[in-house]
Coordinates of C-alpha atoms in Angstrom, one line a residue:
X22 CA 50.5 82.8 142.3
X23 CA 47.3 80.9 142.8
X24 CA 44.2 83.0 143.5
X25 CA 42.7 83.0 147.0
X26 CA 39.2 81.6 147.5
X27 CA 37.8 85.2 148.0
X28 CA 39.4 86.5 144.8
X29 CA 38.1 83.5 142.8
X30 CA 34.6 84.0 144.1
X31 CA 34.6 87.8 143.5
X32 CA 35.8 87.6 140.0
X33 CA 33.2 84.9 139.2
X34 CA 30.4 87.0 140.7
X35 CA 31.3 89.9 138.4
X36 CA 31.7 87.7 135.3
X37 CA 28.5 85.6 135.8
X38 CA 26.1 87.8 137.7
X39 CA 27.3 91.2 136.4
X40 CA 27.6 94.6 138.0
X41 CA 24.0 95.7 137.6
X42 CA 20.5 94.5 136.7
X43 CA 17.2 96.2 136.0
X44 CA 16.5 97.0 139.7
X45 CA 19.8 96.2 141.6
X46 CA 23.4 97.2 141.6
X47 CA 26.3 95.1 142.8
X48 CA 28.5 96.2 145.7
X49 CA 31.8 94.3 145.8
X50 CA 35.3 95.2 146.8
X51 CA 38.7 93.8 145.7
X52 CA 40.4 91.4 148.0
X53 CA 42.9 94.1 149.0
X54 CA 40.2 96.3 150.4
X55 CA 38.9 96.4 154.0
X56 CA 35.8 98.2 153.0
X57 CA 33.8 95.0 153.3
X58 CA 34.3 95.2 157.0
X59 CA 32.3 98.4 157.3
X60 CA 28.6 98.1 158.1
X61 CA 26.4 97.9 155.1
X62 CA 24.7 101.2 156.1
X63 CA 27.9 103.1 155.5
X64 CA 28.9 101.5 152.3
X65 CA 30.4 98.2 153.5
X66 CA 29.3 94.5 153.4
X67 CA 28.9 93.7 157.1
X68 CA 25.4 93.0 158.3
X69 CA 24.5 93.4 162.0
X70 CA 21.3 92.6 163.9
X71 CA 20.5 93.7 167.5
X72 CA 24.0 95.2 167.7
X73 CA 25.7 91.9 166.8
X74 CA 27.9 91.9 163.7
X75 CA 27.8 88.7 161.8
X76 CA 30.9 89.1 159.6
X77 CA 31.5 90.6 156.2
X78 CA 30.0 89.2 153.0
X79 CA 31.6 89.0 149.6
X80 CA 28.9 90.9 147.8
X81 CA 25.5 92.6 148.2
X82 CA 22.9 93.9 145.8
X83 CA 21.6 97.4 146.4
X84 CA 18.2 98.7 145.3
X85 CA 17.4 102.1 143.9
X86 CA 16.8 103.5 147.4
X87 CA 20.4 102.6 148.3
X88 CA 19.3 99.7 150.5
X89 CA 20.9 96.2 150.5
X90 CA 18.4 93.6 149.6
X91 CA 20.5 90.5 148.8
X92 CA 23.7 89.4 150.5
X93 CA 26.1 86.7 149.4
X94 CA 29.0 85.0 151.1
X95 CA 31.0 82.7 148.8
X96 CA 33.7 80.1 149.1
X97 CA 35.8 77.8 147.0
X98 CA 35.9 75.4 149.9
X99 CA 34.7 72.4 147.8
X100 CA 37.9 72.6 145.8
X101 CA 40.1 72.9 148.9
X102 CA 39.5 69.7 150.8
X103 CA 36.6 71.0 152.9
X104 CA 34.4 67.9 152.9
X105 CA 33.1 68.1 156.5
X106 CA 32.0 70.6 159.0
X107 CA 34.5 73.1 157.8
X108 CA 31.8 74.1 155.4
X109 CA 29.7 75.4 158.3
X110 CA 32.3 78.0 159.3
X111 CA 31.1 80.8 157.0
X112 CA 27.4 80.1 157.5
X113 CA 27.1 83.1 159.8
X114 CA 28.4 85.7 157.3
X115 CA 25.1 85.9 155.4
X116 CA 23.1 85.3 158.6
X117 CA 23.0 88.9 159.6
X118 CA 21.2 89.8 156.4
X119 CA 18.7 87.0 157.0
X120 CA 18.0 88.1 160.5
X121 CA 17.3 91.6 159.1
X122 CA 14.6 90.2 156.7
X123 CA 16.7 90.1 153.6
X124 CA 17.8 87.3 151.3
X125 CA 21.1 85.8 152.4
X126 CA 23.0 83.4 150.1
X127 CA 25.8 81.1 150.9
X128 CA 27.4 80.2 147.6
X129 CA 29.7 77.2 147.5
X130 CA 31.4 76.9 144.1
X131 CA 31.1 73.4 142.7
X132 CA 34.2 71.3 143.2
X133 CA 35.7 68.0 144.1
X134 CA 33.7 67.7 147.3
X135 CA 29.9 67.9 147.7
X136 CA 28.0 70.3 149.9
X137 CA 27.1 68.8 153.3
X138 CA 23.4 68.2 153.4
X139 CA 23.4 69.6 157.0
X140 CA 23.9 73.1 155.4
X141 CA 20.6 72.8 153.5
X142 CA 18.8 72.0 156.8
X143 CA 20.5 74.8 158.7
X144 CA 19.6 77.4 156.0
X145 CA 16.0 76.1 155.6
X146 CA 15.4 76.2 159.3
X147 CA 17.0 79.6 159.6
X148 CA 14.4 80.8 157.1
X149 CA 11.6 79.4 159.3
X150 CA 13.0 81.1 162.4
X151 CA 14.3 84.4 161.1
X152 CA 12.4 87.1 159.2
X153 CA 14.5 86.7 156.0
X154 CA 15.4 83.9 153.6
X155 CA 18.6 81.8 153.6
X156 CA 19.6 79.9 150.5
X157 CA 22.5 77.5 149.8
X158 CA 23.5 77.7 146.1
X159 CA 26.3 76.1 144.1
X160 CA 25.7 77.8 140.7
X161 CA 26.0 81.5 140.2
X162 CA 23.6 81.4 137.3
X163 CA 20.9 80.7 139.9
X164 CA 22.1 83.8 141.8
X165 CA 21.9 85.8 138.6
X166 CA 18.3 84.7 138.0
X167 CA 17.4 85.8 141.5
X168 CA 19.1 89.2 141.0
X169 CA 17.6 89.8 137.6
X170 CA 14.1 88.9 138.8
X171 CA 14.1 90.8 142.0
X172 CA 10.9 92.7 142.5
X173 CA 8.8 90.4 140.3
X174 CA 6.6 87.5 140.9
X175 CA 9.2 85.3 139.4
X176 CA 11.5 86.2 142.2
X177 CA 9.2 84.7 144.8
X178 CA 8.7 81.6 142.7
X179 CA 12.5 81.1 142.4
X180 CA 13.0 81.6 146.2
X181 CA 10.2 79.0 146.9
X182 CA 11.8 76.6 144.4
X183 CA 15.2 76.8 146.2
X184 CA 13.7 76.4 149.6
X185 CA 11.7 73.3 148.5
X186 CA 14.8 71.9 146.9
X187 CA 16.9 72.5 150.1
X188 CA 14.2 70.9 152.3
X189 CA 14.1 67.8 150.1
X190 CA 17.9 67.4 150.0
X191 CA 18.1 67.6 153.8
X192 CA 15.2 65.3 154.5
X193 CA 16.5 62.7 152.1
X194 CA 19.9 62.6 153.8
X195 CA 18.4 62.7 157.2
X196 CA 16.3 59.7 156.4
X197 CA 19.3 57.8 155.0
X198 CA 21.6 58.6 157.9
X199 CA 19.3 58.7 160.9
X200 CA 16.1 57.0 159.7
X201 CA 14.4 60.4 160.1
X202 CA 14.8 60.0 163.9
X203 CA 16.0 62.9 166.0
X204 CA 16.7 60.4 168.8
X205 CA 19.2 58.6 166.5
X206 CA 20.6 62.0 165.5
X207 CA 21.1 63.0 169.1
X208 CA 23.0 59.8 169.9
X209 CA 25.4 60.1 167.0
X210 CA 25.9 63.9 167.2
X211 CA 26.7 64.4 170.9
X212 CA 23.3 66.0 171.5
X213 CA 20.8 65.6 174.2
X214 CA 17.2 66.6 173.6
X215 CA 15.1 67.5 176.7
X216 CA 11.6 68.9 177.1
X217 CA 12.5 72.6 176.6
X218 CA 16.2 72.6 176.0
X219 CA 18.9 70.9 174.0
X220 CA 22.4 70.2 175.2
X221 CA 25.4 69.7 172.8
X222 CA 28.7 68.7 174.4
X223 CA 32.1 69.1 172.9
X224 CA 35.8 69.0 173.9
X225 CA 36.5 72.7 173.4
X226 CA 39.2 74.2 175.6
X227 CA 40.3 77.7 176.3
X228 CA 43.3 77.4 174.1
X229 CA 41.0 77.0 171.1
X230 CA 40.1 80.7 171.5
X231 CA 43.4 82.1 172.6
X232 CA 45.9 80.4 170.2
X233 CA 45.8 81.8 166.7
X234 CA 46.9 78.5 165.2
X235 CA 43.8 76.8 166.4
X236 CA 40.8 76.3 164.1
X237 CA 38.5 74.8 166.7
X238 CA 36.9 78.1 167.5
X239 CA 35.6 78.3 163.9
X240 CA 34.3 74.8 164.1
X241 CA 32.6 75.6 167.4
X242 CA 30.7 78.5 165.9
X243 CA 29.6 76.3 162.9
X244 CA 28.4 73.6 165.2
X245 CA 26.6 76.1 167.3
X246 CA 24.6 77.4 164.4
X247 CA 23.8 73.9 163.2
X248 CA 22.4 72.9 166.6
X249 CA 20.6 76.2 167.1
X250 CA 18.7 76.0 163.8
X251 CA 18.0 72.3 164.0
X252 CA 16.4 73.0 167.4
X253 CA 15.3 76.6 167.0
X254 CA 12.4 76.4 169.4
X255 CA 14.6 75.1 172.3
X256 CA 17.0 76.8 174.7
X257 CA 20.4 75.6 173.5
X258 CA 23.1 74.8 176.1
X259 CA 26.5 74.4 174.5
X260 CA 28.6 72.4 177.0
X261 CA 32.4 72.7 176.8
X262 CA 33.5 69.7 178.9
X263 CA 37.2 70.8 179.0
X264 CA 36.6 74.4 180.1
X265 CA 36.0 75.8 183.6
X266 CA 33.7 78.7 184.5
X267 CA 36.8 80.7 185.4
X268 CA 38.2 80.1 181.9
X269 CA 34.9 81.2 180.4
X270 CA 35.0 84.4 182.5
X271 CA 38.6 85.0 181.3
X272 CA 37.5 84.7 177.7
X273 CA 34.6 87.1 178.3
X274 CA 37.1 89.6 179.7
X275 CA 40.1 89.2 177.4
X276 CA 38.5 87.9 174.2
X277 CA 35.3 89.9 174.1
X278 CA 36.1 91.2 170.6
X279 CA 37.3 87.8 169.2
X280 CA 34.9 87.0 166.4
X281 CA 34.2 83.4 167.3
X282 CA 33.9 83.9 171.0
X283 CA 31.8 87.0 170.4
X284 CA 29.3 85.1 168.3
X285 CA 29.1 82.2 170.8
X286 CA 28.4 84.6 173.6
X287 CA 25.9 86.9 171.8
X288 CA 23.8 84.5 169.8
X289 CA 20.2 84.6 171.0
X290 CA 19.0 81.6 173.0
X291 CA 22.5 80.0 173.2
X292 CA 24.2 79.5 176.5
X293 CA 27.9 78.5 176.9
X294 CA 28.2 76.0 179.7
X295 CA 31.3 74.5 181.3
X296 CA 32.2 71.5 183.5
X297 CA 31.5 73.7 186.5
X298 CA 27.8 74.0 185.4
X299 CA 27.2 70.3 185.6
X300 CA 25.2 69.5 188.8
X301 CA 26.1 66.2 190.6
X302 CA 29.2 65.5 188.4
X303 CA 31.4 63.1 190.3
X304 CA 34.8 64.5 191.5
X305 CA 36.6 61.6 189.8
X306 CA 35.1 62.5 186.3
X307 CA 35.9 66.1 186.9
X308 CA 39.5 65.3 187.9
X309 CA 40.0 63.2 184.8
X310 CA 38.7 65.9 182.5
X311 CA 40.7 68.6 184.2
X312 CA 43.8 66.5 183.8
X313 CA 43.5 66.7 180.0
X314 CA 41.8 70.1 179.7
X315 CA 44.7 71.7 177.8
X316 CA 45.6 68.6 175.7
X317 CA 44.4 67.9 172.1
X318 CA 41.9 65.0 171.9
X319 CA 44.2 62.2 170.6
X320 CA 45.9 59.2 172.1
X321 CA 45.4 58.7 175.8
X322 CA 43.7 62.1 176.2
X323 CA 41.1 61.0 173.7
X324 CA 40.5 57.7 175.6
X325 CA 40.1 59.5 178.9
X326 CA 37.7 62.0 177.3
X327 CA 35.6 59.3 175.6
X328 CA 35.3 57.4 178.9
X329 CA 34.2 60.5 180.7
X330 CA 31.8 61.5 178.0
X331 CA 29.9 58.2 178.3
X332 CA 29.3 58.9 182.0
X333 CA 28.2 62.5 181.3
X334 CA 26.0 61.6 178.4
X335 CA 24.2 58.9 180.3
X336 CA 23.7 61.1 183.3
X337 CA 22.3 64.0 181.3
X338 CA 19.9 61.7 179.5
X339 CA 18.6 59.8 182.6
X340 CA 18.4 63.0 184.7
X341 CA 21.0 62.1 187.3
X342 CA 23.1 65.0 186.0
X343 CA 21.8 68.4 185.1
X344 CA 23.1 71.7 183.6
X345 CA 22.6 74.7 185.8

């Protein structure tokens, strides 16, 4: 039977990085264990910050005082047809460690697909915003170098090298794709940049968070972190155009412990907005969006949604529409 992504990554960590170094010991659990879901303070691999849990990591390195100092979340996604924003979905797992001032690593094992350059920008900006450091790495030998040099001047030099590399990768792609223009980015990425806030709109619906077969909740979280860290000095209003305020309240009540919804509702400086929060929206546009609110965006539903989005986008940009 083929190995899971988690098992591949965990075996590789042990083989390449090893179980101990001069200053640090590896904490890792077999795939069959649930111990990784325990908080790191009580022997697990889950990092929390301000009472928000950010998901379990695959490994952590512990210093001689028993404190975790490096956290790693890994994936074999590049060998599993994850060429797009599916790569963002595990970004938050190491984020809790970064928020706590530690080194967080998102390791994407080299494969058929390439790492999305957006990830480098997200992690670099998270490092600017949070108290820790976030690195995107695709070679465990580089992780081993960081672990082996922890506590030395070489460690800081390695961290700076990776941050500089990430920044350059992101900036090069941003220049190629958007001419280094945030205005062009905003137009192509359903994002509206105002003076003190940024709005990103999407066709998320309640079913995305209540139906276990749906993956859109994972995508929503990934896109949330992308926008948050691209515009980390702004208030971020995440607008779900196919969701009502009552449905948002329902999810708050009945899905409070759902991982994706929990993160969306507890991330600092992020507000989930619905169609009911749009001031001056015409009844006709609202009626059309509500008629397709439970339908996947394809065929006629996609056409209706796209037509409505043009009106909403224009109104939010010219100020005739506002978000409460």
